[in-house]
Amino acid sequence: MRPDSNDIKEAYISIYKTLETIAGNLETQLGDQLSGTPHIDRVTCRVKGIDSFMTKAEKVNPDGSLKYAVPMKEIQDMIGARIIVYYKTDVPAVREFVKSLYRTAESTTIVPDDVTKFGYEGFHMICFIPNNIFSTRDTPLVSNFFELQIKTLQQHAWSQAEHGLGYKPGVVLTLEQQRLLAFLAAQSWAADKALAELVTGQVAGEEG
Amino acid sequence: MQTPQGFEIDFVYFANVPPYDDVKKHKHKDFTYHLIEAQDDELTAYLFKIFDDAPTDCKVEILFTSNDKQENEIRSLILKIAMSKTEKPKEDAANDLSMKMYEVTDGRNETGLFIIMQGRKGTSTRVVLARFKRNEGLRNQGGDLEYIKNVFTKSKHYKLAIFEDVPSDKSFWKGYAIDRQSTAQTYKPFSIFWIEDFLQAQTALTSVQGTDQLSKIVKQLLKQTTSLEQQEQIISAVVNLRSKPNAQVSMKSFCQTYLTPELTAIVQKEVNDDFFNSVFDVNKEVMNKELGATVLTLDEGITAYVPTFKYGKHVTEEVKNGKKTVTIQGVLKEKRVNTGKEPVSAEAKPKKAKKNK
């Protein structure tokens, strides 16, 4: 049986400081490892806020049942790392490097599921926290995982701006709002594409 | 029935798993297997001891290998044993696991006694898998249960893996393993048969992560050590490791092979047990980057070797009159003149023959 919300919240609070230490160590490690890599805008690592964790823990399925039976085990982004690169062409090399550094359970390129739509894009991985960063042997509540996202500046800018508007999943947007968001996503997508073409020299400069 | 450490045991399974036979292609029903009811006897006591001791016995952290969608066949079967409320699904999963064991067992591994135990304590569930090498001398002595008891009491060779977690769809990814037959030097076959082929798992650290951390510890150790003798010991350890292609090490095997107990004790204070025991492949690229040497070739036949990680501290580069010059600075510890001959001690020097007058 699932523990009640207060117990879940208390359990999360009890490990919060440990998660902050792990996040700090991961950020330092990723920063050091990527220090010589070109086109890295920033590397950040954060711990999911208590309210945000609880909101996720209380999510329900379409049939009304709770989405997470054991939130402390099933929510894998208690710690989230993000690497922002300049161009889309930088993503594969960074992705391969991250895969050589961490054991991974999942990797997904997130794109809209319909070619006629524009929306959130990015590369997400669920990685294992390496035992030299933290050993979870005696702390079963601390997740074995952290989420790592690799995004371009354009993808990051769009998702931050969209997040800032405060639209939550499940909230019904008007048609006009949906079209404006899709328009902005399309602009970001086009900017990424144009930059990638420029950086790879697909668009030749004029001589003279 | 509870183990001495308070685990309520739900499930104990045994199967005699022979090596894979390409002709017979056995099914799991061909293996002799038992579900054991825990009772107050010697066999149960022995099993409970294995179960309770597994966390301290198994030192090498392992992770199930994922297909990038958080799926792994063996993990799913272990999860089924951990989460099923009734015995039948556990038994089905155990039979599937013994079939997987059969498929990866070859003639070198002989028939093995494969055991699965599952128990609960509080919110945690523990699943222990073991494989005992069948002792030929024990075959056909009494019934199967008598045989099992004999294997336990007389066999010192076994492989073990433990998985313990709060059961959920996303748990049971991590475990610990050991091979009571292997030494650090023969880790590779163990890792291939038990961890990679059967469990479809991998050791916890990637070669890049493990080598990078080992390099950091070695550098830290060099910084902390003031004794010239100890520094030479560390440097020679690195040189030795660098010279071994495809080496697989742990911090523990590195210390045991190359360092004195004093230096090992310093290392153990710096790292947690899981990292100390973690096995990883040495990554040549990382090793050379972190612990390699920079060779400086100067004019007039002068060559200098500087550890790359000490380069910035001891070497200054300048451009003078369009030419790059370098200055190496440090406290002189020893100066040797290479005469090109083996040094010969005064006592060993052959005396000049007296000239006959």
CSV table of C-alpha atoms in Angstrom, one decimal, chain B:
chain,number,residue,atom,x,y,z
B,1,MET,CA,10.1,-18.4,8.8
B,2,GLN,CA,12.6,-15.7,9.6
B,3,THR,CA,16.3,-15.5,9.1
B,4,PRO,CA,18.5,-14.5,12.1
B,5,GLN,CA,18.6,-11.0,10.6
B,6,GLY,CA,14.8,-10.8,10.5
B,7,PHE,CA,14.0,-11.5,6.8
B,8,GLU,CA,10.7,-13.3,6.2
B,9,ILE,CA,11.6,-15.9,3.6
B,10,ASP,CA,8.9,-16.4,0.9
B,11,PHE,CA,10.6,-18.4,-1.7
B,12,VAL,CA,13.5,-20.9,-2.0
B,13,TYR,CA,14.2,-22.6,-5.3
B,14,PHE,CA,16.9,-25.1,-6.4
B,15,ALA,CA,17.8,-26.4,-9.8
B,16,ASN,CA,20.6,-28.6,-11.2
B,17,VAL,CA,21.6,-26.8,-14.3
B,18,PRO,CA,23.8,-28.8,-16.7
B,19,PRO,CA,25.9,-27.2,-19.5
B,20,TYR,CA,24.1,-26.3,-22.6
B,21,ASP,CA,23.6,-29.3,-24.9
B,22,ASP,CA,23.4,-28.4,-28.5
B,23,VAL,CA,21.8,-31.7,-29.5
B,24,LYS,CA,19.4,-32.2,-26.6
B,25,LYS,CA,18.5,-28.6,-26.2
B,26,HIS,CA,16.9,-29.2,-22.8
B,27,LYS,CA,13.8,-27.4,-21.5
B,28,HIS,CA,13.7,-26.2,-17.9
B,29,LYS,CA,11.3,-29.1,-17.0
B,30,ASP,CA,14.2,-31.5,-17.8
B,31,PHE,CA,16.2,-30.1,-14.8
B,32,THR,CA,15.6,-31.4,-11.4
B,33,TYR,CA,14.2,-28.6,-9.3
B,34,HIS,CA,12.7,-28.1,-5.9
B,35,LEU,CA,10.8,-25.5,-4.0
B,36,ILE,CA,12.0,-25.7,-0.4
B,37,GLU,CA,9.9,-25.1,2.6
B,38,ALA,CA,12.1,-23.4,5.2
B,39,GLN,CA,12.2,-25.5,8.4
B,40,ASP,CA,14.3,-25.8,11.5
B,41,ASP,CA,17.1,-27.9,10.0
B,42,GLU,CA,20.7,-27.7,9.0
B,43,LEU,CA,20.0,-27.0,5.3
B,44,THR,CA,17.7,-24.1,6.2
B,45,ALA,CA,20.3,-22.7,8.6
B,46,TYR,CA,22.9,-22.8,5.9
B,47,LEU,CA,20.7,-21.1,3.3
B,48,PHE,CA,19.7,-18.4,5.8
B,49,LYS,CA,23.3,-17.7,6.5
B,50,ILE,CA,24.0,-17.3,2.7
B,51,PHE,CA,21.0,-15.0,2.5
B,52,ASP,CA,21.9,-12.9,5.5
B,53,ASP,CA,25.6,-12.6,4.7
B,54,ALA,CA,25.1,-11.8,1.0
B,55,PRO,CA,25.3,-8.0,1.4
B,56,THR,CA,28.7,-8.3,3.1
B,57,ASP,CA,29.9,-11.1,0.9
B,58,CYS,CA,29.1,-9.5,-2.4
B,59,LYS,CA,31.4,-6.6,-3.0
B,60,VAL,CA,31.3,-5.8,-6.7
B,61,GLU,CA,28.5,-3.4,-7.6
B,62,ILE,CA,26.6,-4.3,-10.8
B,63,LEU,CA,23.9,-2.7,-12.8
B,64,PHE,CA,21.5,-4.4,-15.2
B,65,THR,CA,22.2,-3.4,-18.8
B,66,SER,CA,19.4,-1.4,-20.3
B,67,ASN,CA,18.2,-1.4,-23.9
B,68,ASP,CA,17.8,2.4,-23.5
B,69,LYS,CA,14.1,1.9,-22.7
B,70,GLN,CA,14.6,0.7,-19.1
B,71,GLU,CA,14.2,-2.9,-20.0
B,72,ASN,CA,16.2,-6.0,-19.1
B,73,GLU,CA,15.0,-9.5,-19.4
B,74,ILE,CA,16.8,-10.9,-16.3
B,75,ARG,CA,15.8,-7.9,-14.2
B,76,SER,CA,12.1,-8.4,-15.2
B,77,LEU,CA,12.3,-12.0,-13.9
B,78,ILE,CA,13.9,-11.0,-10.6
B,79,LEU,CA,11.3,-8.2,-10.3
B,80,LYS,CA,8.6,-10.9,-10.8
B,81,ILE,CA,10.0,-13.0,-8.0
B,82,ALA,CA,10.2,-9.9,-5.8
B,83,MET,CA,6.8,-8.5,-6.5
B,84,SER,CA,4.5,-11.6,-7.0
B,85,LYS,CA,2.3,-12.3,-4.0
B,86,THR,CA,1.8,-16.0,-4.9
B,87,GLU,CA,4.2,-18.8,-5.5
B,88,LYS,CA,3.3,-19.8,-9.1
B,89,PRO,CA,4.5,-16.7,-10.8
B,90,LYS,CA,7.7,-16.8,-8.8
B,91,GLU,CA,8.2,-20.4,-9.8
B,92,ASP,CA,7.7,-19.6,-13.4
B,93,ALA,CA,10.2,-16.8,-13.3
B,94,ALA,CA,12.7,-19.0,-11.4
B,95,ASN,CA,12.3,-21.7,-14.2
B,96,ASP,CA,12.9,-19.0,-16.8
B,97,LEU,CA,16.0,-17.9,-14.9
B,98,SER,CA,17.3,-21.5,-14.7
B,99,MET,CA,16.8,-21.8,-18.4
B,100,LYS,CA,18.8,-18.7,-19.0
B,101,MET,CA,21.5,-20.2,-16.8
B,102,TYR,CA,21.5,-23.3,-18.9
B,103,GLU,CA,21.8,-21.4,-22.1
B,104,VAL,CA,25.0,-19.6,-21.0
B,105,THR,CA,26.6,-22.6,-19.2
B,106,ASP,CA,29.3,-24.3,-21.3
B,107,GLY,CA,31.4,-27.3,-20.6
B,108,ARG,CA,34.0,-25.3,-18.7
B,109,ASN,CA,31.5,-24.4,-16.0
B,110,GLU,CA,30.1,-28.0,-15.5
B,111,THR,CA,26.7,-28.7,-13.9
B,112,GLY,CA,25.8,-26.1,-11.3
B,113,LEU,CA,23.4,-26.1,-8.4
B,114,PHE,CA,21.4,-22.9,-9.0
B,115,ILE,CA,19.6,-21.4,-6.1
B,116,ILE,CA,17.1,-18.5,-5.8
B,117,MET,CA,15.9,-17.1,-2.5
B,118,GLN,CA,13.6,-14.2,-1.8
B,119,GLY,CA,12.6,-12.6,1.5
B,120,ARG,CA,11.2,-9.4,2.9
B,121,LYS,CA,12.0,-7.1,5.8
B,122,GLY,CA,10.1,-3.9,6.4
B,123,THR,CA,9.6,-2.2,3.0
B,124,SER,CA,12.6,-4.0,1.4
B,125,THR,CA,12.7,-7.2,-0.6
B,126,ARG,CA,15.9,-9.1,-1.2
B,127,VAL,CA,16.5,-11.6,-3.9
B,128,VAL,CA,19.7,-13.7,-3.8
B,129,LEU,CA,20.9,-15.9,-6.7
B,130,ALA,CA,23.7,-18.4,-6.2
B,131,ARG,CA,25.4,-21.0,-8.3
B,132,PHE,CA,27.4,-23.7,-6.7
B,133,LYS,CA,29.8,-25.8,-8.7
B,134,ARG,CA,28.7,-29.4,-8.6
B,135,ASN,CA,31.2,-31.6,-6.9
B,136,GLU,CA,31.5,-34.8,-9.0
B,137,GLY,CA,32.4,-36.8,-5.9
B,138,LEU,CA,29.0,-35.9,-4.4
B,139,ARG,CA,26.9,-37.2,-7.2
B,140,ASN,CA,24.2,-39.7,-6.3
B,141,GLN,CA,24.8,-39.6,-2.7
B,142,GLY,CA,21.4,-40.0,-1.2
B,143,GLY,CA,18.5,-38.0,-2.6
B,144,ASP,CA,18.6,-34.6,-4.1
B,145,LEU,CA,18.1,-32.8,-0.8
B,146,GLU,CA,21.0,-34.8,0.7
B,147,TYR,CA,23.1,-33.9,-2.3
B,148,ILE,CA,22.3,-30.2,-1.8
B,149,LYS,CA,23.3,-30.3,1.8
B,150,ASN,CA,26.6,-31.9,0.9
B,151,VAL,CA,27.3,-29.4,-1.8
B,152,PHE,CA,26.8,-26.6,0.7
B,153,THR,CA,28.9,-28.1,3.4
B,154,LYS,CA,31.8,-29.2,1.1
B,155,SER,CA,31.9,-26.8,-1.8
B,156,LYS,CA,33.8,-23.6,-1.4
B,157,HIS,CA,33.3,-22.4,-4.9
B,158,TYR,CA,30.2,-20.4,-5.6
B,159,LYS,CA,29.0,-17.4,-7.4
B,160,LEU,CA,26.5,-15.0,-5.7
B,161,ALA,CA,24.4,-12.0,-6.6
B,162,ILE,CA,22.1,-10.0,-4.4
B,163,PHE,CA,19.4,-7.5,-5.4
B,164,GLU,CA,17.6,-5.6,-2.6
B,165,ASP,CA,15.2,-2.7,-3.1
B,166,VAL,CA,11.7,-1.4,-2.4
B,167,PRO,CA,9.7,-3.2,-5.1
B,168,SER,CA,8.4,-1.0,-7.8
B,169,ASP,CA,8.4,-0.9,-11.6
B,170,LYS,CA,11.5,1.2,-11.6
B,171,SER,CA,13.5,-0.6,-8.9
B,172,PHE,CA,15.9,-3.6,-8.7
B,173,TRP,CA,18.4,-2.1,-11.3
B,174,LYS,CA,21.4,-2.3,-9.0
B,175,GLY,CA,22.9,-5.3,-7.2
B,176,TYR,CA,26.2,-6.7,-5.9
B,177,ALA,CA,28.0,-9.9,-7.0
B,178,ILE,CA,30.9,-12.1,-6.0
B,179,ASP,CA,32.7,-15.2,-7.3
B,180,ARG,CA,34.3,-17.2,-4.5
B,181,GLN,CA,36.4,-18.9,-7.1
B,182,SER,CA,38.0,-15.9,-8.7
B,183,THR,CA,40.9,-13.7,-7.7
B,184,ALA,CA,41.4,-10.2,-8.9
B,185,GLN,CA,43.6,-11.5,-11.6
B,186,THR,CA,40.9,-13.9,-13.0
B,187,TYR,CA,38.1,-11.5,-12.7
B,188,LYS,CA,37.4,-11.3,-16.4
B,189,PRO,CA,36.0,-14.9,-16.9
B,190,PHE,CA,33.8,-14.4,-13.8
B,191,SER,CA,32.5,-11.1,-15.2
B,192,ILE,CA,31.8,-12.6,-18.5
B,193,PHE,CA,29.9,-15.8,-17.4
B,194,TRP,CA,28.1,-14.6,-14.3
B,195,ILE,CA,27.6,-10.9,-14.7
B,196,GLU,CA,27.5,-10.3,-18.4
B,197,ASP,CA,26.2,-13.5,-20.0
B,198,PHE,CA,23.8,-14.7,-17.3
B,199,LEU,CA,22.7,-11.6,-15.4
B,200,GLN,CA,22.9,-9.4,-18.5
B,201,ALA,CA,24.5,-6.8,-16.2
B,202,GLN,CA,27.7,-4.8,-16.2
B,203,THR,CA,30.0,-3.5,-13.5
B,204,ALA,CA,28.9,-0.1,-12.0
B,205,LEU,CA,31.5,2.2,-13.5
B,206,THR,CA,32.3,2.9,-17.1
B,207,SER,CA,36.0,2.7,-18.0
B,208,VAL,CA,36.1,6.5,-18.4
B,209,GLN,CA,34.5,7.1,-15.0
B,210,GLY,CA,36.7,4.5,-13.2
B,211,THR,CA,40.0,5.5,-14.7
B,212,ASP,CA,39.3,9.2,-14.2
B,213,GLN,CA,38.6,8.6,-10.5
B,214,LEU,CA,41.6,6.3,-10.1
B,215,SER,CA,43.8,9.0,-11.6
B,216,LYS,CA,42.4,11.6,-9.3
B,217,ILE,CA,43.1,9.4,-6.3
B,218,VAL,CA,46.7,8.7,-7.5
B,219,LYS,CA,47.3,12.4,-7.9
B,220,GLN,CA,45.9,13.2,-4.5
B,221,LEU,CA,48.0,10.4,-3.0
B,222,LEU,CA,51.2,11.9,-4.6
B,223,LYS,CA,50.3,15.3,-3.2
B,224,GLN,CA,49.8,13.9,0.3
B,225,THR,CA,52.9,11.8,0.3
B,226,THR,CA,56.2,13.4,1.3
B,227,SER,CA,58.3,10.2,1.3
B,228,LEU,CA,60.4,9.8,-1.8
B,229,GLU,CA,60.1,6.1,-1.5
B,230,GLN,CA,56.3,6.1,-1.4
B,231,GLN,CA,56.2,8.6,-4.3
B,232,GLU,CA,58.3,6.2,-6.3
B,233,GLN,CA,56.1,3.3,-5.4
B,234,ILE,CA,53.0,5.2,-6.7
B,235,ILE,CA,54.7,6.3,-9.9
B,236,SER,CA,55.9,2.8,-10.6
B,237,ALA,CA,52.4,1.5,-10.0
B,238,VAL,CA,51.1,3.9,-12.6
B,239,VAL,CA,53.8,2.9,-15.1
B,240,ASN,CA,53.0,-0.8,-14.5
B,241,LEU,CA,49.3,-0.2,-15.0
B,242,ARG,CA,49.9,1.8,-18.2
B,243,SER,CA,52.0,-1.0,-19.6
B,244,LYS,CA,49.1,-3.5,-19.4
B,245,PRO,CA,46.8,-3.5,-22.4
B,246,ASN,CA,43.1,-4.1,-21.6
B,247,ALA,CA,43.7,-4.3,-17.9
B,248,GLN,CA,40.7,-4.6,-15.7
B,249,VAL,CA,41.2,-3.3,-12.2
B,250,SER,CA,39.5,-2.1,-9.0
B,251,MET,CA,41.0,0.4,-6.6
B,252,LYS,CA,41.3,-2.6,-4.3
B,253,SER,CA,43.3,-4.7,-6.8
B,254,PHE,CA,45.5,-1.7,-7.6
B,255,CYS,CA,46.3,-1.2,-4.0
B,256,GLN,CA,46.9,-4.9,-3.3
B,257,THR,CA,49.1,-5.3,-6.3
B,258,TYR,CA,51.2,-2.2,-6.2
B,259,LEU,CA,51.0,-0.3,-2.9
B,260,THR,CA,52.0,-0.9,0.7
B,261,PRO,CA,49.4,-1.4,3.4
B,262,GLU,CA,50.2,2.2,4.6
B,263,LEU,CA,49.3,3.7,1.3
B,264,THR,CA,46.3,1.4,0.9
B,265,ALA,CA,45.0,2.6,4.2
B,266,ILE,CA,45.3,6.3,3.0
B,267,VAL,CA,43.3,5.3,-0.2
B,268,GLN,CA,40.6,3.6,1.8
B,269,LYS,CA,40.1,6.7,3.9
B,270,GLU,CA,39.5,8.7,0.7
B,271,VAL,CA,36.9,6.5,-1.0
B,272,ASN,CA,33.8,4.6,-0.2
B,273,ASP,CA,33.7,0.8,-0.1
B,274,ASP,CA,31.6,0.5,-3.3
B,275,PHE,CA,34.1,2.5,-5.3
B,276,PHE,CA,37.1,0.7,-3.7
B,277,ASN,CA,35.7,-2.7,-4.8
B,278,SER,CA,34.3,-1.6,-8.2
B,279,VAL,CA,35.9,-3.3,-11.2
B,280,PHE,CA,36.4,-1.3,-14.4
B,281,ASP,CA,38.5,-1.5,-17.6
B,282,VAL,CA,41.4,0.9,-17.7
B,283,ASN,CA,40.8,3.5,-20.3
B,284,LYS,CA,44.1,4.2,-22.0
B,285,GLU,CA,43.1,7.6,-23.3
B,286,VAL,CA,42.0,8.9,-19.9
B,287,MET,CA,45.0,7.3,-18.3
B,288,ASN,CA,47.4,9.0,-20.7
B,289,LYS,CA,45.6,12.3,-20.4
B,290,GLU,CA,45.5,12.2,-16.6
B,291,LEU,CA,48.7,10.3,-15.7
B,292,GLY,CA,50.8,10.3,-18.8
B,293,ALA,CA,54.1,12.0,-19.3
B,294,THR,CA,54.9,14.9,-21.5
B,295,VAL,CA,58.2,14.5,-23.3
B,296,LEU,CA,60.1,17.7,-24.0
B,297,THR,CA,62.8,17.5,-26.7
B,298,LEU,CA,65.1,20.5,-26.6
B,299,ASP,CA,68.1,21.5,-28.7
B,300,GLU,CA,71.5,19.9,-28.2
B,301,GLY,CA,70.0,16.5,-27.5
B,302,ILE,CA,68.3,17.3,-24.2
B,303,THR,CA,65.2,15.3,-23.3
B,304,ALA,CA,63.0,15.8,-20.2
B,305,TYR,CA,60.0,13.8,-19.0
B,306,VAL,CA,57.4,15.6,-17.0
B,307,PRO,CA,54.2,14.0,-15.7
B,308,THR,CA,51.4,15.8,-17.7
B,309,PHE,CA,49.4,16.6,-14.6
B,310,LYS,CA,52.4,18.4,-13.1
B,311,TYR,CA,53.3,20.2,-16.3
B,312,GLY,CA,51.6,23.5,-15.5
B,313,LYS,CA,53.1,23.6,-12.0
B,314,HIS,CA,56.7,23.0,-12.9
B,315,VAL,CA,57.2,24.0,-16.5
B,316,THR,CA,57.0,27.6,-17.9
B,317,GLU,CA,56.9,28.2,-21.6
B,318,GLU,CA,58.0,31.5,-23.1
B,319,VAL,CA,58.6,32.8,-26.5
B,320,LYS,CA,62.0,34.6,-26.8
B,321,ASN,CA,63.2,36.0,-30.1
B,322,GLY,CA,60.5,34.0,-32.0
B,323,LYS,CA,61.7,30.7,-30.3
B,324,LYS,CA,59.8,28.9,-27.6
B,325,THR,CA,61.9,28.2,-24.5
B,326,VAL,CA,61.0,26.2,-21.5
B,327,THR,CA,62.0,26.4,-17.9
B,328,ILE,CA,61.6,23.5,-15.5
B,329,GLN,CA,61.5,24.4,-11.9
B,330,GLY,CA,61.4,22.2,-8.8
B,331,VAL,CA,63.3,21.0,-5.7
B,332,LEU,CA,66.1,18.7,-6.7
B,333,LYS,CA,65.6,15.4,-5.0
B,334,GLU,CA,68.3,13.3,-6.7
B,335,LYS,CA,70.8,13.7,-9.5
B,336,ARG,CA,72.1,10.7,-11.4
B,337,VAL,CA,74.8,10.7,-14.0
B,338,ASN,CA,74.2,8.1,-16.6
B,339,THR,CA,77.6,6.6,-17.5
B,340,GLY,CA,76.1,4.1,-19.9
B,341,LYS,CA,77.5,1.3,-17.8
B,342,GLU,CA,75.9,-0.8,-15.1
B,343,PRO,CA,76.9,0.6,-11.7
B,344,VAL,CA,79.5,-1.6,-10.0
B,345,SER,CA,80.1,-1.5,-6.3
B,346,ALA,CA,83.6,-1.0,-4.9
B,347,GLU,CA,83.7,-4.5,-3.4
B,348,ALA,CA,82.7,-6.2,-6.6
B,349,LYS,CA,85.3,-4.4,-8.7
B,350,PRO,CA,87.8,-6.9,-10.0
B,351,LYS,CA,91.2,-6.3,-8.6
B,352,LYS,CA,93.8,-5.5,-11.1
B,353,ALA,CA,96.1,-8.5,-11.6
B,354,LYS,CA,99.6,-7.8,-10.2
B,355,LYS,CA,102.0,-7.5,-12.9
B,356,ASN,CA,104.8,-10.0,-12.7
B,357,LYS,CA,108.0,-8.3,-12.5
